């Protein structure tokens, strides 16, 4: 189990680094539906567990899962700005949680949308990578907005 957690974390850190660098995120689409999995976390049994929407940081990783598990799906590329401004923010309303860099054994890391946005913004700030946003003036403005949403939820 310890190896499993380390692999998930390593894959997740790879996701953060690669999408920050390439400014692209990948997912699989089957007809009109995006590929999801059941959550592997324990949830309060008064709520239905969210389904996990699968995202990858590079096409090769997505292709491995496509070939092994979803060979009738196609790989879709989403710009990073659209991913964090629209996909991540809207994902909770759709009853999903985010899963990063699924591997061929379907190991992945589940993360809440706001935690992923903040991790990505922090990484972009540290590495001095610029990201042109469409709904916010800059990363700092977006980060403040996300933090204010989180503080209202607590």
mmCIF file with all atom_site columns, C-alpha atoms in Angstrom:
data_model
loop_
_atom_site.group_PDB
_atom_site.id
_atom_site.type_symbol
_atom_site.label_atom_id
_atom_site.label_alt_id
_atom_site.label_comp_id
_atom_site.label_asym_id
_atom_site.label_entity_id
_atom_site.label_seq_id
_atom_site.pdbx_PDB_ins_code
_atom_site.Cartn_x
_atom_site.Cartn_y
_atom_site.Cartn_z
_atom_site.occupancy
_atom_site.B_iso_or_equiv
_atom_site.pdbx_formal_charge
_atom_site.auth_seq_id
_atom_site.auth_comp_id
_atom_site.auth_asym_id
_atom_site.auth_atom_id
_atom_site.pdbx_PDB_model_num
ATOM 1   C CA . UNK A 1 1   ? 0.000   0.000  0.000   1.00 0.00 ? 1   UNK A CA 1
ATOM 2   C CA . UNK A 1 2   ? 2.914   2.371  0.736   1.00 0.00 ? 2   UNK A CA 1
ATOM 3   C CA . UNK A 1 3   ? 4.217   1.854  -2.823  1.00 0.00 ? 3   UNK A CA 1
ATOM 4   C CA . UNK A 1 4   ? 0.739   2.619  -4.189  1.00 0.00 ? 4   UNK A CA 1
ATOM 5   C CA . UNK A 1 5   ? 0.587   5.972  -2.340  1.00 0.00 ? 5   UNK A CA 1
ATOM 6   C CA . UNK A 1 6   ? 4.108   6.906  -3.486  1.00 0.00 ? 6   UNK A CA 1
ATOM 7   C CA . UNK A 1 7   ? 3.227   6.053  -7.096  1.00 0.00 ? 7   UNK A CA 1
ATOM 8   C CA . UNK A 1 8   ? 0.053   8.157  -6.909  1.00 0.00 ? 8   UNK A CA 1
ATOM 9   C CA . UNK A 1 9   ? 1.962   11.098 -5.465  1.00 0.00 ? 9   UNK A CA 1
ATOM 10  C CA . UNK A 1 10  ? 4.774   10.774 -8.024  1.00 0.00 ? 10  UNK A CA 1
ATOM 11  C CA . UNK A 1 11  ? 2.236   10.665 -10.877 1.00 0.00 ? 11  UNK A CA 1
ATOM 12  C CA . UNK A 1 12  ? 0.425   13.679 -9.426  1.00 0.00 ? 12  UNK A CA 1
ATOM 13  C CA . UNK A 1 13  ? 3.629   15.723 -9.121  1.00 0.00 ? 13  UNK A CA 1
ATOM 14  C CA . UNK A 1 14  ? 4.444   14.783 -12.724 1.00 0.00 ? 14  UNK A CA 1
ATOM 15  C CA . UNK A 1 15  ? 0.983   16.081 -13.695 1.00 0.00 ? 15  UNK A CA 1
ATOM 16  C CA . UNK A 1 16  ? 1.612   19.441 -11.970 1.00 0.00 ? 16  UNK A CA 1
ATOM 17  C CA . UNK A 1 17  ? 5.050   19.856 -13.607 1.00 0.00 ? 17  UNK A CA 1
ATOM 18  C CA . UNK A 1 18  ? 4.101   18.735 -17.101 1.00 0.00 ? 18  UNK A CA 1
ATOM 19  C CA . UNK A 1 19  ? 0.866   20.700 -17.485 1.00 0.00 ? 19  UNK A CA 1
ATOM 20  C CA . UNK A 1 20  ? 2.531   23.812 -16.060 1.00 0.00 ? 20  UNK A CA 1
ATOM 21  C CA . UNK A 1 21  ? 5.220   23.441 -18.711 1.00 0.00 ? 21  UNK A CA 1
ATOM 22  C CA . UNK A 1 22  ? 3.148   22.344 -21.730 1.00 0.00 ? 22  UNK A CA 1
ATOM 23  C CA . UNK A 1 23  ? 0.033   24.387 -20.821 1.00 0.00 ? 23  UNK A CA 1
ATOM 24  C CA . UNK A 1 24  ? -2.112  21.429 -21.948 1.00 0.00 ? 24  UNK A CA 1
ATOM 25  C CA . UNK A 1 25  ? -4.222  18.786 -20.225 1.00 0.00 ? 25  UNK A CA 1
ATOM 26  C CA . UNK A 1 26  ? -5.537  15.577 -21.816 1.00 0.00 ? 26  UNK A CA 1
ATOM 27  C CA . UNK A 1 27  ? -8.679  13.560 -21.260 1.00 0.00 ? 27  UNK A CA 1
ATOM 28  C CA . UNK A 1 28  ? -10.563 10.784 -23.000 1.00 0.00 ? 28  UNK A CA 1
ATOM 29  C CA . UNK A 1 29  ? -13.972 11.193 -24.573 1.00 0.00 ? 29  UNK A CA 1
ATOM 30  C CA . UNK A 1 30  ? -16.276 8.357  -25.592 1.00 0.00 ? 30  UNK A CA 1
ATOM 31  C CA . UNK A 1 31  ? -19.083 9.675  -27.827 1.00 0.00 ? 31  UNK A CA 1
ATOM 32  C CA . UNK A 1 32  ? -20.417 12.648 -25.841 1.00 0.00 ? 32  UNK A CA 1
ATOM 33  C CA . UNK A 1 33  ? -19.122 11.423 -22.471 1.00 0.00 ? 33  UNK A CA 1
ATOM 34  C CA . UNK A 1 34  ? -15.798 12.037 -20.789 1.00 0.00 ? 34  UNK A CA 1
ATOM 35  C CA . UNK A 1 35  ? -14.181 9.011  -19.172 1.00 0.00 ? 35  UNK A CA 1
ATOM 36  C CA . UNK A 1 36  ? -14.799 8.687  -15.441 1.00 0.00 ? 36  UNK A CA 1
ATOM 37  C CA . UNK A 1 37  ? -14.083 6.069  -12.758 1.00 0.00 ? 37  UNK A CA 1
ATOM 38  C CA . UNK A 1 38  ? -15.503 5.331  -9.353  1.00 0.00 ? 38  UNK A CA 1
ATOM 39  C CA . UNK A 1 39  ? -13.764 7.073  -6.483  1.00 0.00 ? 39  UNK A CA 1
ATOM 40  C CA . UNK A 1 40  ? -11.277 4.964  -4.533  1.00 0.00 ? 40  UNK A CA 1
ATOM 41  C CA . UNK A 1 41  ? -11.546 7.138  -1.411  1.00 0.00 ? 41  UNK A CA 1
ATOM 42  C CA . UNK A 1 42  ? -13.806 6.472  1.555   1.00 0.00 ? 42  UNK A CA 1
ATOM 43  C CA . UNK A 1 43  ? -16.777 8.838  1.578   1.00 0.00 ? 43  UNK A CA 1
ATOM 44  C CA . UNK A 1 44  ? -19.423 9.572  4.160   1.00 0.00 ? 44  UNK A CA 1
ATOM 45  C CA . UNK A 1 45  ? -22.149 7.079  3.251   1.00 0.00 ? 45  UNK A CA 1
ATOM 46  C CA . UNK A 1 46  ? -24.852 9.732  3.502   1.00 0.00 ? 46  UNK A CA 1
ATOM 47  C CA . UNK A 1 47  ? -23.662 11.117 0.162   1.00 0.00 ? 47  UNK A CA 1
ATOM 48  C CA . UNK A 1 48  ? -23.155 9.437  -3.178  1.00 0.00 ? 48  UNK A CA 1
ATOM 49  C CA . UNK A 1 49  ? -19.420 9.292  -3.851  1.00 0.00 ? 49  UNK A CA 1
ATOM 50  C CA . UNK A 1 50  ? -18.426 11.554 -6.727  1.00 0.00 ? 50  UNK A CA 1
ATOM 51  C CA . UNK A 1 51  ? -17.211 9.978  -9.919  1.00 0.00 ? 51  UNK A CA 1
ATOM 52  C CA . UNK A 1 52  ? -13.609 10.742 -10.822 1.00 0.00 ? 52  UNK A CA 1
ATOM 53  C CA . UNK A 1 53  ? -12.993 12.607 -14.065 1.00 0.00 ? 53  UNK A CA 1
ATOM 54  C CA . UNK A 1 54  ? -9.702  11.362 -15.540 1.00 0.00 ? 54  UNK A CA 1
ATOM 55  C CA . UNK A 1 55  ? -7.011  13.820 -16.668 1.00 0.00 ? 55  UNK A CA 1
ATOM 56  C CA . UNK A 1 56  ? -3.472  13.265 -17.960 1.00 0.00 ? 56  UNK A CA 1
ATOM 57  C CA . UNK A 1 57  ? -0.454  15.526 -18.310 1.00 0.00 ? 57  UNK A CA 1
ATOM 58  C CA . UNK A 1 58  ? 0.778   14.006 -21.555 1.00 0.00 ? 58  UNK A CA 1
ATOM 59  C CA . UNK A 1 59  ? -0.622  12.163 -24.537 1.00 0.00 ? 59  UNK A CA 1
ATOM 60  C CA . UNK A 1 60  ? 1.528   9.059  -23.994 1.00 0.00 ? 60  UNK A CA 1
ATOM 61  C CA . UNK A 1 61  ? 0.010   8.360  -20.561 1.00 0.00 ? 61  UNK A CA 1
ATOM 62  C CA . UNK A 1 62  ? -3.492  8.961  -21.932 1.00 0.00 ? 62  UNK A CA 1
ATOM 63  C CA . UNK A 1 63  ? -2.778  6.604  -24.862 1.00 0.00 ? 63  UNK A CA 1
ATOM 64  C CA . UNK A 1 64  ? -1.716  3.776  -22.510 1.00 0.00 ? 64  UNK A CA 1
ATOM 65  C CA . UNK A 1 65  ? -5.041  3.965  -20.648 1.00 0.00 ? 65  UNK A CA 1
ATOM 66  C CA . UNK A 1 66  ? -6.942  4.388  -23.908 1.00 0.00 ? 66  UNK A CA 1
ATOM 67  C CA . UNK A 1 67  ? -5.333  1.243  -25.335 1.00 0.00 ? 67  UNK A CA 1
ATOM 68  C CA . UNK A 1 68  ? -5.742  -0.859 -22.158 1.00 0.00 ? 68  UNK A CA 1
ATOM 69  C CA . UNK A 1 69  ? -9.134  0.300  -20.894 1.00 0.00 ? 69  UNK A CA 1
ATOM 70  C CA . UNK A 1 70  ? -11.046 2.645  -23.209 1.00 0.00 ? 70  UNK A CA 1
ATOM 71  C CA . UNK A 1 71  ? -10.011 1.824  -26.779 1.00 0.00 ? 71  UNK A CA 1
ATOM 72  C CA . UNK A 1 72  ? -13.177 3.328  -28.264 1.00 0.00 ? 72  UNK A CA 1
ATOM 73  C CA . UNK A 1 73  ? -12.444 6.729  -26.701 1.00 0.00 ? 73  UNK A CA 1
ATOM 74  C CA . UNK A 1 74  ? -10.564 9.598  -28.321 1.00 0.00 ? 74  UNK A CA 1
ATOM 75  C CA . UNK A 1 75  ? -7.944  11.817 -26.694 1.00 0.00 ? 75  UNK A CA 1
ATOM 76  C CA . UNK A 1 76  ? -9.028  15.433 -26.219 1.00 0.00 ? 76  UNK A CA 1
ATOM 77  C CA . UNK A 1 77  ? -6.578  18.276 -25.532 1.00 0.00 ? 77  UNK A CA 1
ATOM 78  C CA . UNK A 1 78  ? -7.651  21.162 -23.288 1.00 0.00 ? 78  UNK A CA 1
ATOM 79  C CA . UNK A 1 79  ? -5.581  24.352 -22.846 1.00 0.00 ? 79  UNK A CA 1
ATOM 80  C CA . UNK A 1 80  ? -4.429  24.762 -19.226 1.00 0.00 ? 80  UNK A CA 1
ATOM 81  C CA . UNK A 1 81  ? -6.148  28.153 -18.830 1.00 0.00 ? 81  UNK A CA 1
ATOM 82  C CA . UNK A 1 82  ? -9.503  26.647 -19.880 1.00 0.00 ? 82  UNK A CA 1
ATOM 83  C CA . UNK A 1 83  ? -8.853  23.628 -17.655 1.00 0.00 ? 83  UNK A CA 1
ATOM 84  C CA . UNK A 1 84  ? -8.340  25.646 -14.474 1.00 0.00 ? 84  UNK A CA 1
ATOM 85  C CA . UNK A 1 85  ? -10.855 28.429 -15.204 1.00 0.00 ? 85  UNK A CA 1
ATOM 86  C CA . UNK A 1 86  ? -13.738 26.312 -16.540 1.00 0.00 ? 86  UNK A CA 1
ATOM 87  C CA . UNK A 1 87  ? -13.218 22.572 -16.053 1.00 0.00 ? 87  UNK A CA 1
ATOM 88  C CA . UNK A 1 88  ? -11.900 22.628 -12.478 1.00 0.00 ? 88  UNK A CA 1
ATOM 89  C CA . UNK A 1 89  ? -14.344 25.264 -11.277 1.00 0.00 ? 89  UNK A CA 1
ATOM 90  C CA . UNK A 1 90  ? -17.361 23.527 -12.862 1.00 0.00 ? 90  UNK A CA 1
ATOM 91  C CA . UNK A 1 91  ? -16.426 19.982 -11.975 1.00 0.00 ? 91  UNK A CA 1
ATOM 92  C CA . UNK A 1 92  ? -17.935 19.949 -8.488  1.00 0.00 ? 92  UNK A CA 1
ATOM 93  C CA . UNK A 1 93  ? -21.322 21.125 -9.822  1.00 0.00 ? 93  UNK A CA 1
ATOM 94  C CA . UNK A 1 94  ? -21.309 18.071 -12.090 1.00 0.00 ? 94  UNK A CA 1
ATOM 95  C CA . UNK A 1 95  ? -20.759 15.733 -9.114  1.00 0.00 ? 95  UNK A CA 1
ATOM 96  C CA . UNK A 1 96  ? -17.160 14.892 -10.030 1.00 0.00 ? 96  UNK A CA 1
ATOM 97  C CA . UNK A 1 97  ? -13.775 14.971 -8.388  1.00 0.00 ? 97  UNK A CA 1
ATOM 98  C CA . UNK A 1 98  ? -10.486 15.185 -10.322 1.00 0.00 ? 98  UNK A CA 1
ATOM 99  C CA . UNK A 1 99  ? -8.141  12.241 -10.885 1.00 0.00 ? 99  UNK A CA 1
ATOM 100 C CA . UNK A 1 100 ? -4.638  12.990 -12.190 1.00 0.00 ? 100 UNK A CA 1
ATOM 101 C CA . UNK A 1 101 ? -2.393  10.823 -14.388 1.00 0.00 ? 101 UNK A CA 1
ATOM 102 C CA . UNK A 1 102 ? -4.173  7.470  -14.301 1.00 0.00 ? 102 UNK A CA 1
ATOM 103 C CA . UNK A 1 103 ? -1.688  4.735  -15.151 1.00 0.00 ? 103 UNK A CA 1
ATOM 104 C CA . UNK A 1 104 ? -2.152  1.363  -16.887 1.00 0.00 ? 104 UNK A CA 1
ATOM 105 C CA . UNK A 1 105 ? -3.137  -0.220 -13.537 1.00 0.00 ? 105 UNK A CA 1
ATOM 106 C CA . UNK A 1 106 ? -5.681  2.553  -12.988 1.00 0.00 ? 106 UNK A CA 1
ATOM 107 C CA . UNK A 1 107 ? -3.808  4.046  -10.058 1.00 0.00 ? 107 UNK A CA 1
ATOM 108 C CA . UNK A 1 108 ? -4.416  7.760  -9.754  1.00 0.00 ? 108 UNK A CA 1
ATOM 109 C CA . UNK A 1 109 ? -4.529  10.589 -7.248  1.00 0.00 ? 109 UNK A CA 1
ATOM 110 C CA . UNK A 1 110 ? -7.899  12.139 -6.421  1.00 0.00 ? 110 UNK A CA 1
ATOM 111 C CA . UNK A 1 111 ? -7.962  15.828 -5.621  1.00 0.00 ? 111 UNK A CA 1
ATOM 112 C CA . UNK A 1 112 ? -10.550 18.534 -5.037  1.00 0.00 ? 112 UNK A CA 1
ATOM 113 C CA . UNK A 1 113 ? -10.785 21.173 -7.773  1.00 0.00 ? 113 UNK A CA 1
ATOM 114 C CA . UNK A 1 114 ? -9.660  24.050 -5.525  1.00 0.00 ? 114 UNK A CA 1
ATOM 115 C CA . UNK A 1 115 ? -6.607  22.154 -4.227  1.00 0.00 ? 115 UNK A CA 1
ATOM 116 C CA . UNK A 1 116 ? -5.528  21.363 -7.785  1.00 0.00 ? 116 UNK A CA 1
ATOM 117 C CA . UNK A 1 117 ? -5.982  24.970 -8.943  1.00 0.00 ? 117 UNK A CA 1
ATOM 118 C CA . UNK A 1 118 ? -3.949  26.275 -5.995  1.00 0.00 ? 118 UNK A CA 1
ATOM 119 C CA . UNK A 1 119 ? -1.193  23.682 -6.548  1.00 0.00 ? 119 UNK A CA 1
ATOM 120 C CA . UNK A 1 120 ? -0.983  24.608 -10.233 1.00 0.00 ? 120 UNK A CA 1
ATOM 121 C CA . UNK A 1 121 ? -0.976  28.368 -9.550  1.00 0.00 ? 121 UNK A CA 1
ATOM 122 C CA . UNK A 1 122 ? 1.712   27.960 -6.870  1.00 0.00 ? 122 UNK A CA 1
ATOM 123 C CA . UNK A 1 123 ? 3.850   25.874 -9.238  1.00 0.00 ? 123 UNK A CA 1
ATOM 124 C CA . UNK A 1 124 ? 3.403   28.397 -12.061 1.00 0.00 ? 124 UNK A CA 1
ATOM 125 C CA . UNK A 1 125 ? 4.367   31.248 -9.699  1.00 0.00 ? 125 UNK A CA 1
ATOM 126 C CA . UNK A 1 126 ? 7.449   29.442 -8.358  1.00 0.00 ? 126 UNK A CA 1
ATOM 127 C CA . UNK A 1 127 ? 8.676   28.495 -11.836 1.00 0.00 ? 127 UNK A CA 1
ATOM 128 C CA . UNK A 1 128 ? 7.847   31.999 -13.144 1.00 0.00 ? 128 UNK A CA 1
ATOM 129 C CA . UNK A 1 129 ? 5.708   30.464 -15.888 1.00 0.00 ? 129 UNK A CA 1
ATOM 130 C CA . UNK A 1 130 ? 3.137   32.856 -17.307 1.00 0.00 ? 130 UNK A CA 1
ATOM 131 C CA . UNK A 1 131 ? -0.382  31.729 -18.088 1.00 0.00 ? 131 UNK A CA 1
ATOM 132 C CA . UNK A 1 132 ? -2.791  33.976 -19.968 1.00 0.00 ? 132 UNK A CA 1
ATOM 133 C CA . UNK A 1 133 ? -6.193  33.730 -18.295 1.00 0.00 ? 133 UNK A CA 1
ATOM 134 C CA . UNK A 1 134 ? -9.504  34.708 -19.887 1.00 0.00 ? 134 UNK A CA 1
ATOM 135 C CA . UNK A 1 135 ? -11.740 35.318 -16.870 1.00 0.00 ? 135 UNK A CA 1
ATOM 136 C CA . UNK A 1 136 ? -9.177  36.855 -14.483 1.00 0.00 ? 136 UNK A CA 1
ATOM 137 C CA . UNK A 1 137 ? -6.526  39.552 -14.770 1.00 0.00 ? 137 UNK A CA 1
ATOM 138 C CA . UNK A 1 138 ? -3.719  37.259 -13.615 1.00 0.00 ? 138 UNK A CA 1
ATOM 139 C CA . UNK A 1 139 ? -2.889  34.185 -11.526 1.00 0.00 ? 139 UNK A CA 1
ATOM 140 C CA . UNK A 1 140 ? -2.840  36.186 -8.274  1.00 0.00 ? 140 UNK A CA 1
ATOM 141 C CA . UNK A 1 141 ? -6.353  37.501 -8.928  1.00 0.00 ? 141 UNK A CA 1
ATOM 142 C CA . UNK A 1 142 ? -7.611  33.978 -9.693  1.00 0.00 ? 142 UNK A CA 1
ATOM 143 C CA . UNK A 1 143 ? -5.888  32.564 -6.588  1.00 0.00 ? 143 UNK A CA 1
ATOM 144 C CA . UNK A 1 144 ? -7.600  35.167 -4.349  1.00 0.00 ? 144 UNK A CA 1
ATOM 145 C CA . UNK A 1 145 ? -10.955 34.269 -5.892  1.00 0.00 ? 145 UNK A CA 1
ATOM 146 C CA . UNK A 1 146 ? -10.457 30.523 -5.284  1.00 0.00 ? 146 UNK A CA 1
ATOM 147 C CA . UNK A 1 147 ? -9.294  31.138 -1.699  1.00 0.00 ? 147 UNK A CA 1
ATOM 148 C CA . UNK A 1 148 ? -12.385 33.271 -1.010  1.00 0.00 ? 148 UNK A CA 1
ATOM 149 C CA . UNK A 1 149 ? -14.651 30.485 -2.333  1.00 0.00 ? 149 UNK A CA 1
ATOM 150 C CA . UNK A 1 150 ? -12.894 27.939 -0.062  1.00 0.00 ? 150 UNK A CA 1
ATOM 151 C CA . UNK A 1 151 ? -13.180 30.173 3.030   1.00 0.00 ? 151 UNK A CA 1
ATOM 152 C CA . UNK A 1 152 ? -16.965 30.522 2.436   1.00 0.00 ? 152 UNK A CA 1
ATOM 153 C CA . UNK A 1 153 ? -17.339 26.734 2.241   1.00 0.00 ? 153 UNK A CA 1
ATOM 154 C CA . UNK A 1 154 ? -15.559 26.083 5.555   1.00 0.00 ? 154 UNK A CA 1
#
